[in-house]
Coordinates of C-alpha atoms and ligand atoms in Angstrom, one line a residue:
X1 CA 142.5 1.7 -31.6
X2 CA 145.1 4.3 -32.1
X3 CA 145.6 7.5 -30.3
X4 CA 146.5 10.1 -32.7
X5 CA 145.5 13.6 -31.2
X6 CA 147.3 14.6 -28.2
X7 CA 144.0 15.9 -26.9
X8 CA 143.2 12.2 -26.2
X9 CA 146.2 12.1 -24.4
X10 CA 146.2 14.8 -21.9
X11 CA 147.3 13.9 -18.2
X12 CA 147.8 16.8 -15.7
X13 CA 151.4 16.5 -14.7
X14 CA 152.8 19.1 -12.3
X15 CA 156.4 19.5 -11.3
X16 CA 155.2 20.9 -7.8
X17 CA 153.5 17.7 -6.8
X18 CA 155.3 15.8 -4.3
X19 CA 155.7 12.9 -6.6
X20 CA 158.0 12.8 -9.5
X21 CA 157.0 13.5 -13.1
X22 CA 157.9 9.9 -14.2
X23 CA 155.8 8.6 -11.1
X24 CA 152.7 10.7 -11.9
X25 CA 153.0 9.8 -15.6
X26 CA 153.2 6.1 -14.8
X27 CA 150.2 6.2 -12.4
X28 CA 148.2 8.3 -15.0
X29 CA 148.9 5.4 -17.8
X30 CA 148.2 2.6 -15.4
X31 CA 144.8 4.2 -14.2
X32 CA 143.8 4.6 -17.9
X33 CA 144.7 1.0 -18.8
X34 CA 142.9 -0.4 -15.6
X35 CA 139.6 1.7 -16.3
X36 CA 139.6 0.4 -19.7
X37 CA 140.1 3.9 -21.4
X38 CA 143.2 2.5 -23.1
X39 CA 141.8 -0.9 -23.8
X40 CA 144.4 -3.7 -24.8
X41 CA 146.1 -3.3 -28.3
X42 CA 145.7 0.4 -28.3
X43 CA 148.6 2.1 -30.0
X44 CA 150.3 5.0 -28.1
X45 CA 151.6 8.2 -29.6
X46 CA 155.2 8.3 -30.3
X47 CA 157.4 9.2 -27.3
X48 CA 158.8 12.5 -28.6
X49 CA 155.3 13.7 -29.2
X50 CA 154.1 12.9 -25.7
X51 CA 157.3 14.6 -24.3
X52 CA 156.8 17.8 -26.4
X53 CA 153.0 18.0 -25.4
X54 CA 153.4 17.5 -21.8
X55 CA 156.6 19.4 -21.5
X56 CA 158.5 16.8 -19.9
X57 CA 161.6 15.2 -21.1
X58 CA 161.6 12.4 -23.5
X59 CA 163.8 10.1 -21.0
X60 CA 160.9 10.4 -18.4
X61 CA 158.4 9.0 -21.1
X62 CA 160.7 6.3 -22.1
X63 CA 161.6 5.2 -18.8
X64 CA 158.1 4.9 -17.8
X65 CA 157.3 3.0 -21.1
X66 CA 160.3 0.7 -20.1
X67 CA 158.9 0.1 -16.7
X68 CA 155.4 -0.7 -17.9
X69 CA 156.8 -3.0 -20.7
X70 CA 158.8 -4.9 -17.9
X71 CA 155.5 -5.0 -15.9
X72 CA 153.5 -6.5 -18.8
X73 CA 151.3 -3.6 -19.2
X74 CA 152.9 -2.4 -22.6
X75 CA 154.4 -3.9 -25.6
X76 CA 156.5 -2.7 -28.6
X77 CA 156.6 -3.9 -32.1
X78 CA 159.7 -3.0 -34.0
X79 CA 159.0 -0.3 -36.5
X80 CA 155.3 0.0 -35.4
X81 CA 155.4 1.7 -32.0
X82 CA 154.3 1.2 -28.5
X83 CA 150.9 -0.6 -27.7
X84 CA 148.8 -1.8 -24.7
X85 CA 149.6 -5.2 -24.4
X86 CA 146.9 -7.0 -26.3
X87 CA 147.3 -10.1 -24.0
X88 CA 146.4 -8.0 -20.9
X89 CA 143.0 -9.2 -19.6
X90 CA 140.2 -6.4 -19.9
X91 CA 140.3 -5.0 -16.3
X92 CA 137.2 -2.8 -16.1
X93 CA 136.3 -0.1 -13.9
X94 CA 133.3 -2.2 -12.8
X95 CA 135.7 -5.0 -11.8
X96 CA 138.3 -3.0 -10.0
X97 CA 135.9 -0.5 -8.3
X98 CA 132.9 -2.6 -8.3
X99 CA 132.8 -6.2 -7.6
X100 CA 136.2 -6.3 -5.8
X101 CA 136.3 -3.2 -3.9
X102 CA 132.8 -3.7 -2.7
X103 CA 133.8 -7.1 -1.2
X104 CA 134.4 -6.0 2.5
X105 CA 134.7 -9.3 3.8
X106 CA 138.0 -11.4 3.4
X107 CA 138.1 -15.1 3.0
X108 CA 137.7 -16.7 6.5
X109 CA 140.3 -17.7 9.0
X110 CA 140.7 -21.0 10.7
X111 CA 139.4 -21.6 14.2
X112 CA 142.8 -20.9 15.8
X113 CA 143.0 -17.8 13.6
X114 CA 139.5 -16.6 14.7
X115 CA 140.1 -17.3 18.4
X116 CA 143.6 -15.3 18.1
X117 CA 141.8 -12.5 16.2
X118 CA 139.3 -12.1 19.2
X119 CA 142.1 -12.4 21.7
X120 CA 144.2 -9.9 20.3
X121 CA 141.2 -7.4 19.7
X122 CA 140.3 -7.9 23.5
X123 CA 143.7 -7.2 24.6
X124 CA 144.4 -4.1 22.2
X125 CA 143.6 -1.7 24.8
X126 CA 146.5 -3.2 26.8
X127 CA 149.2 -2.5 24.3
X128 CA 151.8 -0.3 25.5
X129 CA 155.2 -0.6 24.0
X130 CA 156.7 -2.0 27.2
X131 CA 159.3 -4.2 25.4
X132 CA 162.8 -3.8 27.0
X133 CA 161.8 -1.0 29.5
X134 CA 163.6 -1.4 32.9
X135 CA 161.9 -4.1 34.9
X136 CA 160.6 -6.0 32.0
X137 CA 160.9 -9.6 32.8
X138 CA 163.2 -11.9 30.9
X139 CA 165.7 -9.1 29.5
X140 CA 169.2 -9.8 30.4
X141 CA 171.7 -6.8 30.9
X142 CA 173.0 -6.0 27.7
X143 CA 175.6 -3.6 29.1
X144 CA 177.5 -6.5 30.6
X145 CA 177.6 -8.4 27.2
X146 CA 181.2 -9.5 26.3
X147 CA 180.9 -7.4 22.8
X148 CA 184.8 -7.4 22.1
X149 CA 184.9 -11.3 22.5
X150 CA 181.7 -11.5 20.5
X151 CA 182.8 -9.3 17.6
X152 CA 186.4 -11.0 17.4
X153 CA 184.7 -14.5 17.0
X154 CA 182.2 -13.1 14.4
X155 CA 185.0 -11.5 12.3
X156 CA 186.5 -14.9 12.1
X157 CA 183.3 -16.2 10.7
X158 CA 181.6 -13.4 8.5
X159 CA 183.8 -14.4 5.3
X160 CA 182.9 -18.0 5.5
X161 CA 181.1 -19.1 2.3
X162 CA 180.3 -22.3 4.1
X163 CA 178.1 -20.3 6.3
X164 CA 176.1 -18.7 3.5
X165 CA 174.5 -21.8 1.9
X166 CA 171.9 -24.2 3.2
X167 CA 172.4 -26.4 6.2
X168 CA 170.9 -29.0 8.3
X169 CA 167.4 -27.7 9.8
X170 CA 168.7 -29.6 13.0
X171 CA 171.1 -27.0 13.6
X172 CA 175.0 -26.5 13.0
X173 CA 177.0 -29.5 14.0
X174 CA 179.9 -27.8 16.1
X175 CA 177.0 -26.0 18.1
X176 CA 175.2 -29.1 18.8
X177 CA 178.5 -30.7 20.0
X178 CA 179.3 -27.8 22.1
X179 CA 175.8 -27.7 23.5
X180 CA 176.0 -31.6 24.3
X181 CA 179.1 -31.1 26.6
X182 CA 177.5 -27.9 28.3
X183 CA 174.2 -29.5 29.0
X184 CA 175.9 -32.7 30.3
X185 CA 178.4 -30.7 32.6
X186 CA 176.1 -28.2 33.6
X187 CA 172.5 -29.5 33.6
X188 CA 173.0 -33.2 33.8
X189 CA 171.3 -33.8 30.6
X190 CA 171.9 -37.1 29.0
X191 CA 172.2 -36.8 25.2
X192 CA 174.5 -36.8 22.2
X193 CA 174.7 -34.1 19.6
X194 CA 172.1 -36.4 17.3
X195 CA 169.5 -35.6 19.9
X196 CA 169.7 -31.9 20.0
X197 CA 167.8 -29.5 17.5
X198 CA 168.5 -25.9 17.4
X199 CA 165.4 -23.9 17.3
X200 CA 164.4 -20.3 17.0
X201 CA 164.2 -19.6 20.7
X202 CA 162.8 -21.7 23.4
X203 CA 159.3 -20.5 21.9
X204 CA 159.8 -22.5 18.6
X205 CA 160.7 -25.6 20.6
X206 CA 157.4 -25.5 22.6
X207 CA 155.6 -24.9 19.3
X208 CA 157.2 -28.0 17.9
X209 CA 156.2 -30.1 20.7
X210 CA 152.7 -28.9 20.3
X211 CA 152.8 -29.7 16.7
X212 CA 154.1 -33.2 17.2
X213 CA 152.7 -34.4 20.4
X214 CA 149.1 -33.0 20.3
X215 CA 145.8 -33.7 18.6
X216 CA 142.8 -31.6 19.0
X217 CA 141.4 -31.7 22.5
X218 CA 144.3 -33.6 23.9
X219 CA 144.8 -32.7 27.8
X220 CA 147.7 -30.7 28.5
X221 CA 148.7 -30.0 32.0
X222 CA 150.2 -26.5 32.8
X223 CA 151.6 -25.0 35.8
X224 CA 149.1 -22.3 37.3
X225 CA 150.5 -19.6 37.0
X226 CA 152.6 -20.3 34.2
X227 CA 154.3 -19.1 31.0
X228 CA 151.5 -17.7 28.9
X229 CA 153.3 -18.1 25.6
X230 CA 153.7 -21.6 26.1
X231 CA 150.0 -21.8 26.9
X232 CA 149.5 -20.2 23.5
X233 CA 151.5 -22.5 21.7
X234 CA 149.4 -25.5 22.9
X235 CA 146.3 -23.8 22.1
X236 CA 147.4 -23.7 18.4
X237 CA 146.5 -27.5 18.4
X238 CA 143.3 -26.6 20.3
X239 CA 144.5 -28.7 23.2
X240 CA 142.6 -28.7 26.4
X241 CA 144.5 -27.0 29.0
X242 CA 144.1 -28.0 32.7
X243 CA 145.8 -25.9 35.6
X244 CA 148.3 -27.6 37.9
X245 CA 148.7 -26.4 41.3
X246 CA 151.8 -24.6 42.5
X247 CA 153.3 -24.9 45.9
X248 CA 156.4 -22.8 47.0
X249 CA 158.5 -25.3 45.5
X250 CA 157.0 -25.8 42.1
X251 CA 154.5 -28.2 41.1
X252 CA 152.6 -29.8 43.8
X253 CA 153.5 -33.3 42.8
X254 CA 151.4 -34.8 45.7
X255 CA 148.3 -33.4 44.1
X256 CA 148.8 -34.9 40.6
X257 CA 145.8 -37.3 40.0
X258 CA 146.0 -41.2 40.1
X259 CA 144.2 -41.4 37.0
X260 CA 144.8 -39.2 34.0
X261 CA 144.1 -38.9 30.3
X262 CA 146.8 -36.2 30.0
X263 CA 149.1 -36.6 27.1
X264 CA 151.5 -33.8 27.8
X265 CA 152.7 -31.7 31.1
X266 CA 154.8 -28.4 30.6
X267 CA 156.9 -27.6 33.6
X268 CA 159.7 -25.2 34.6
X269 CA 161.1 -27.2 37.7
X270 CA 164.4 -25.5 38.2
X271 CA 162.8 -21.9 38.5
X272 CA 159.2 -22.0 38.3
X273 CA 157.9 -19.4 36.1
X274 CA 156.8 -16.7 37.3
X275 CA 156.7 -17.5 41.2
X276 CA 160.3 -18.9 41.5
X277 CA 159.7 -22.2 43.2
X278 CA 162.4 -24.9 42.8
X279 CA 161.3 -28.6 42.7
X280 CA 163.3 -30.7 45.0
X281 CA 165.2 -33.7 43.7
X282 CA 163.1 -36.2 45.3
X283 CA 159.8 -34.6 43.7
X284 CA 161.5 -34.6 40.5
X285 CA 161.8 -38.4 40.7
X286 CA 158.3 -38.7 41.9
X287 CA 157.2 -36.5 38.9
X288 CA 159.2 -38.7 36.8
X289 CA 157.7 -41.9 37.8
X290 CA 154.1 -40.5 37.5
X291 CA 154.8 -39.5 34.1
X292 CA 156.3 -42.7 33.0
X293 CA 153.4 -44.7 34.8
X294 CA 150.6 -42.7 33.2
X295 CA 152.4 -42.2 29.7
X296 CA 152.6 -38.5 29.8
X297 CA 155.1 -36.3 28.2
X298 CA 157.0 -33.9 30.3
X299 CA 158.1 -30.7 28.6
X300 CA 161.0 -29.2 30.9
X301 CA 161.5 -25.8 30.3
X302 CA 165.0 -24.9 31.6
X303 CA 164.7 -21.1 30.6
X304 CA 167.1 -19.6 33.1
X305 CA 168.5 -22.4 35.3
X306 CA 172.1 -20.8 34.9
X307 CA 171.1 -17.9 37.2
X308 CA 171.0 -19.7 40.8
X309 CA 173.2 -17.9 43.3
X310 CA 173.5 -20.4 46.1
X311 CA 175.1 -23.4 44.7
X312 CA 174.4 -25.4 41.5
X313 CA 171.0 -25.7 40.3
X314 CA 169.5 -29.2 40.5
X315 CA 170.1 -31.4 37.6
X316 CA 167.5 -31.6 34.9
X317 CA 164.7 -34.1 35.0
X318 CA 165.8 -35.2 31.6
X319 CA 169.0 -36.8 32.9
X320 CA 167.5 -38.5 36.1
X321 CA 167.3 -41.8 34.3
X322 CA 168.6 -43.4 31.3
X323 CA 165.3 -43.1 29.2
X324 CA 162.7 -40.5 30.1
X325 CA 159.5 -39.2 28.6
X326 CA 161.0 -35.6 28.6
X327 CA 161.8 -33.1 26.2
X328 CA 164.3 -30.8 27.5
X329 CA 164.3 -27.1 26.3
X330 CA 166.7 -24.2 26.8
X331 CA 167.5 -20.9 25.3
X332 CA 170.3 -18.3 24.8
X333 CA 167.7 -15.5 25.3
X334 CA 168.5 -15.2 29.1
X335 CA 172.2 -16.2 29.0
X336 CA 173.4 -14.2 25.8
X337 CA 170.4 -12.0 24.3
X338 CA 166.9 -12.4 23.2
X339 CA 167.2 -11.1 19.6
X340 CA 169.8 -13.6 19.0
X341 CA 166.7 -16.2 18.8
X342 CA 168.4 -19.3 19.4
X343 CA 167.1 -21.9 21.5
X344 CA 167.6 -25.7 21.8
X345 CA 165.6 -28.9 22.6
X346 CA 166.9 -32.2 23.4
X347 CA 164.4 -35.3 22.2
X348 CA 164.6 -39.0 22.4
X349 CA 166.9 -40.4 19.8
X350 CA 164.2 -41.9 17.6
X351 CA 162.2 -38.7 17.2
X352 CA 165.1 -36.4 16.1
X353 CA 164.1 -36.9 12.3
X354 CA 160.5 -36.3 13.0
X355 CA 161.2 -33.2 15.0
X356 CA 164.0 -31.9 12.3
X357 CA 161.5 -32.6 9.8
X358 CA 158.7 -30.4 11.4
X359 CA 161.3 -27.8 11.9
X360 CA 162.0 -27.7 8.2
X361 CA 158.3 -27.2 7.4
X362 CA 157.9 -24.7 10.1
X363 CA 160.9 -22.4 9.6
X364 CA 163.7 -24.1 7.7
X365 CA 167.0 -23.9 9.1
X366 CA 168.4 -21.4 11.7
X367 CA 170.6 -18.7 10.4
X368 CA 174.2 -20.2 10.5
X369 CA 176.5 -17.4 11.2
X370 CA 175.1 -16.7 14.9
X371 CA 175.2 -20.4 15.4
X372 CA 178.8 -20.6 14.5
X373 CA 179.4 -17.7 17.0
X374 CA 177.8 -19.3 19.7
X375 CA 179.4 -22.7 19.2
X376 CA 183.0 -21.1 19.5
X377 CA 181.9 -18.9 22.4
X378 CA 181.1 -21.9 24.2
X379 CA 183.7 -24.2 23.1
X380 CA 186.5 -21.5 24.0
X381 CA 185.3 -21.1 27.5
X382 CA 183.6 -17.7 27.1
X383 CA 180.1 -18.9 27.8
X384 CA 181.0 -20.4 31.2
X385 CA 183.1 -17.2 32.3
X386 CA 180.3 -14.9 31.0
X387 CA 177.5 -17.0 33.1
X388 CA 179.7 -16.6 36.1
X389 CA 180.0 -12.9 35.8
X390 CA 176.3 -12.5 35.1
X391 CA 175.4 -14.8 38.3
X392 CA 177.4 -12.3 40.5
X393 CA 175.9 -9.3 38.8
X394 CA 172.3 -10.5 39.0
X395 CA 172.9 -11.6 42.7
X396 CA 174.0 -8.0 43.7
X397 CA 170.9 -6.9 41.8
X398 CA 168.7 -9.3 43.6
X399 CA 170.1 -8.3 47.0
X400 CA 169.6 -4.7 46.1
X401 CA 165.8 -5.5 44.9
X402 CA 165.3 -7.2 48.3
X403 CA 166.6 -4.2 50.3
X404 CA 164.5 -1.8 48.2
X405 CA 161.3 -3.8 48.4
X406 CA 161.8 -4.1 52.3
X407 CA 162.7 -0.6 52.6
X408 CA 159.9 1.0 50.4
X409 CA 157.1 -1.8 50.0
X410 CA 157.1 -3.5 53.3
X411 CA 153.5 -3.5 54.2
X412 CA 152.4 -3.0 50.5
X413 CA 154.0 -5.9 48.7
X414 CA 155.3 -9.5 49.4
X415 CA 158.1 -11.1 47.5
X416 CA 156.8 -14.5 46.7
X417 CA 159.7 -16.9 46.5
X418 CA 163.1 -16.4 48.1
X419 CA 164.9 -17.9 44.9
X420 CA 166.9 -16.8 42.2
X421 CA 166.7 -15.8 38.8
X422 CA 166.4 -12.5 36.5
X423 CA 162.9 -11.4 38.0
X424 CA 160.8 -11.0 41.1
X425 CA 157.4 -11.9 41.7
X426 CA 155.5 -9.4 44.1
X427 CA 152.2 -10.0 45.7
X428 CA 150.4 -6.8 45.8
X429 CA 147.1 -5.9 47.2
X430 CA 145.7 -3.9 44.3
X431 CA 142.2 -3.3 42.6
X432 CA 143.8 -4.3 39.2
X433 CA 147.3 -5.4 38.6
X434 CA 146.7 -4.9 34.9
X435 CA 146.2 -1.2 35.5
X436 CA 148.9 -1.1 38.0
X437 CA 151.3 -2.5 35.1
X438 CA 149.7 0.0 32.8
X439 CA 150.4 2.9 35.0
X440 CA 153.8 1.8 35.8
X441 CA 154.7 1.4 32.0
X442 CA 153.5 5.0 31.5
X443 CA 156.2 6.1 33.9
X444 CA 158.8 4.2 31.9
X445 CA 159.0 0.8 33.6
X446 CA 158.2 -2.4 32.2
X447 CA 156.4 -5.3 34.4
X448 CA 154.0 -8.0 34.0
X449 CA 150.6 -8.2 35.9
X450 CA 151.0 -11.5 37.9
X451 CA 147.3 -12.1 37.2
X452 CA 148.1 -12.4 33.5
X453 CA 150.0 -15.8 34.2
X454 CA 146.9 -17.5 35.9
X455 CA 144.1 -19.5 34.3
X456 CA 140.7 -17.6 34.9
X457 CA 140.0 -16.7 37.7
X458 CA 143.6 -15.5 38.8
X459 CA 144.5 -16.7 42.3
X460 CA 146.8 -13.9 43.1
X461 CA 147.6 -10.3 41.9
X462 CA 150.9 -8.4 42.0
X463 CA 153.6 -7.6 39.5
X464 CA 156.6 -9.7 38.1
X465 CA 159.6 -7.1 38.0
X466 CA 162.6 -8.2 35.8
X467 CA 165.5 -6.7 37.6
X468 CA 168.3 -8.1 35.4
X469 CA 168.1 -5.2 32.9
X470 CA 167.9 -2.6 35.6
X471 CA 170.8 -0.3 36.7
X472 CA 171.1 1.1 40.1
X473 CA 169.2 4.3 39.7
X474 CA 166.3 2.6 37.8
X475 CA 165.6 0.0 40.5
X476 CA 165.7 3.0 43.3
X477 CA 163.4 5.0 41.1
X478 CA 161.4 2.4 40.0
X479 CA 160.5 1.1 43.4
X480 CA 159.8 4.4 45.0
X481 CA 157.2 5.0 42.0
X482 CA 155.7 1.7 42.4
X483 CA 155.1 2.5 46.0
X484 CA 153.3 5.9 45.1
X485 CA 151.2 3.9 42.5
X486 CA 150.2 1.2 45.1
X487 CA 149.2 4.0 47.6
X488 CA 147.1 5.4 45.1
X489 CA 143.7 4.2 46.1
X490 CA 142.5 4.1 42.4
X491 CA 144.7 1.4 41.4
Ligands
LIG501 C1 159.4 -19.8 31.1 C2 160.2 -19.2 29.7 N1 160.4 -20.0 28.9 C3 161.1 -19.7 27.7 C4 161.5 -18.3 27.7 C5 162.3 -18.1 26.3 O1 161.7 -17.9 25.3 P1 162.5 -17.6 23.9 O2 163.9 -18.6 24.0 O3 161.8 -17.9 22.9 O4 163.1 -16.2 24.0 C6 160.9 -17.5 28.4 C7 161.2 -15.9 27.9 O5 160.7 -15.0 28.7 C8 160.4 -17.8 29.5 O6 159.9 -16.9 30.6

C-alpha cells in the first residue's frame, strides 16, 4: 500500500495545543499504525510533502520518522522512501481496544500478595503522611548530625573508582572491620568481620532471617506488644506468629513454655520495643538456656541500645556464651539517620555464605560510598563522640518529656517504662488511640497508637511518642495539644 494523496494523510495538528507539534504528529502516526489504518509495508509520502501540507517544518517530520524508526515502527529503504515496518505484527483495533483492554482482571497475586493487598486496603483510611513529623517514633535529631565531618569524609571518597564498581554483597570490608571492634567493645558481641553482613537497614536483616530460617507455618514467638515491621517480615513466609508476654523488664522469661515447637523468637532485650523494658543479665542467661535447650533461634534486635542514659547498656545476648543460637541485628537508622539505610547482622560463622547469597538474590550489594563513609566515621572515633553527644541531648529531651507529662497529663496518661531511648510510651484512657493518633497528626505531630503494636485484641491503648526529633517548643506545644485531645470526650 502506498499513500499518494495528502488527503489520505491529514492529521489535525495545532501549535496551540499543550503538546509540541512533534509529539502530536508522532502520536497521530502511532495511532494510525496501531489501529491498522497504516498496515505494515505501507509507503509514506516524502517528508517534504508532509511538511508542506501540514504547515510544519521538515525537521519536525524527519525527527518523528527517526524516532519511530529507532522504535521499530518505520523502516527506510535507500532511494525508495519510508515504510511502515513490514515485520511489525498486525496490531488491530480489536486487539488493542477490545480483547486486551476489556480484560479488567490482572493475573493473580501470591497468597502473601493477596493478604498484603487486603491489609493495605483496610488501613488505607489511616494513611496520613506522618513520616518525620515531630514525635514520630524512631526519627533521630537531624539538627545535631555532624554534617561537616561527614562531608569531609565523603569528599575523600567521592572520586574513588574502587567505590563505583561491584563489591561483595556481604558488605564493604573496612566497614565490617570497624563494626567488629565497635560491637565487641560497646555491645559485647563476639564475632569477627567474616560473620558480619551489611544490610539495607535492620529491616532487611529481619527479612533475611525470615527467608532463611522459616518454612511455611513455622511457629515464631513475638514480643506482644512488639515491632510491627518484624511481624510483617515473618508473615512473608506465612509463619504462625505466637505472642510472648511482656513484663516491665521485657520478655517474661518465666512464662516461656516447657515444651515448644517454635523455630524462632524475635526480641528487643536491651530496650523492649515499644514499652522500654530492659531484660536483666540473669533473665538473658535463662532465655539463652531455654533457646539452646529447645533449639530455637533468637533474633536479637539491638535497634537503639546506644541510648541508655544511666550507665552502659547490658551486653548483648549474642556474646553471653562462645556459641549461641543468636542472630544479632543492629542499625545506623537511630545512631546516624534512617535514610542512610545501613544496618548489619552478625550470624554464626557457618551461615555467612548462605546469608550473603540470599542477600545477593534479594538486593545485591549495599551502596559502597555510604559504607566507606561510615567505616571511616567509626574508625576515626567520630561515631563514639557523636553517640556521647546524642546521649546527653536525648537525656535532656527525656527529662523535659517527663516534666511535661507530669505537668500536663498527670491524671490523663501514664508513662509505661522509666527507661531510656528515643521514645516514650504513654498509656492513655481513650476510646480509640488510632483516632487519637490521627487527630494528633492533623495538628502536625507524629506518633503511633500503642494498640497497633499488639496482637489482636490489644491489651493497652495509648501513644508512642518519639521525642528524639523534637525541639523544645515542639515538645511544649505537642504535649499541651495532646492534653486537649485527650480531654475531648469523642476521642
Ligand atoms: C524495633 C526496631 N527495630 C529496627 C528498627 C530499624 O529499622 P531500619 O534499620 O530498617 O530503619 C526500628 C526502627 O524504627 C525499630 O523500631
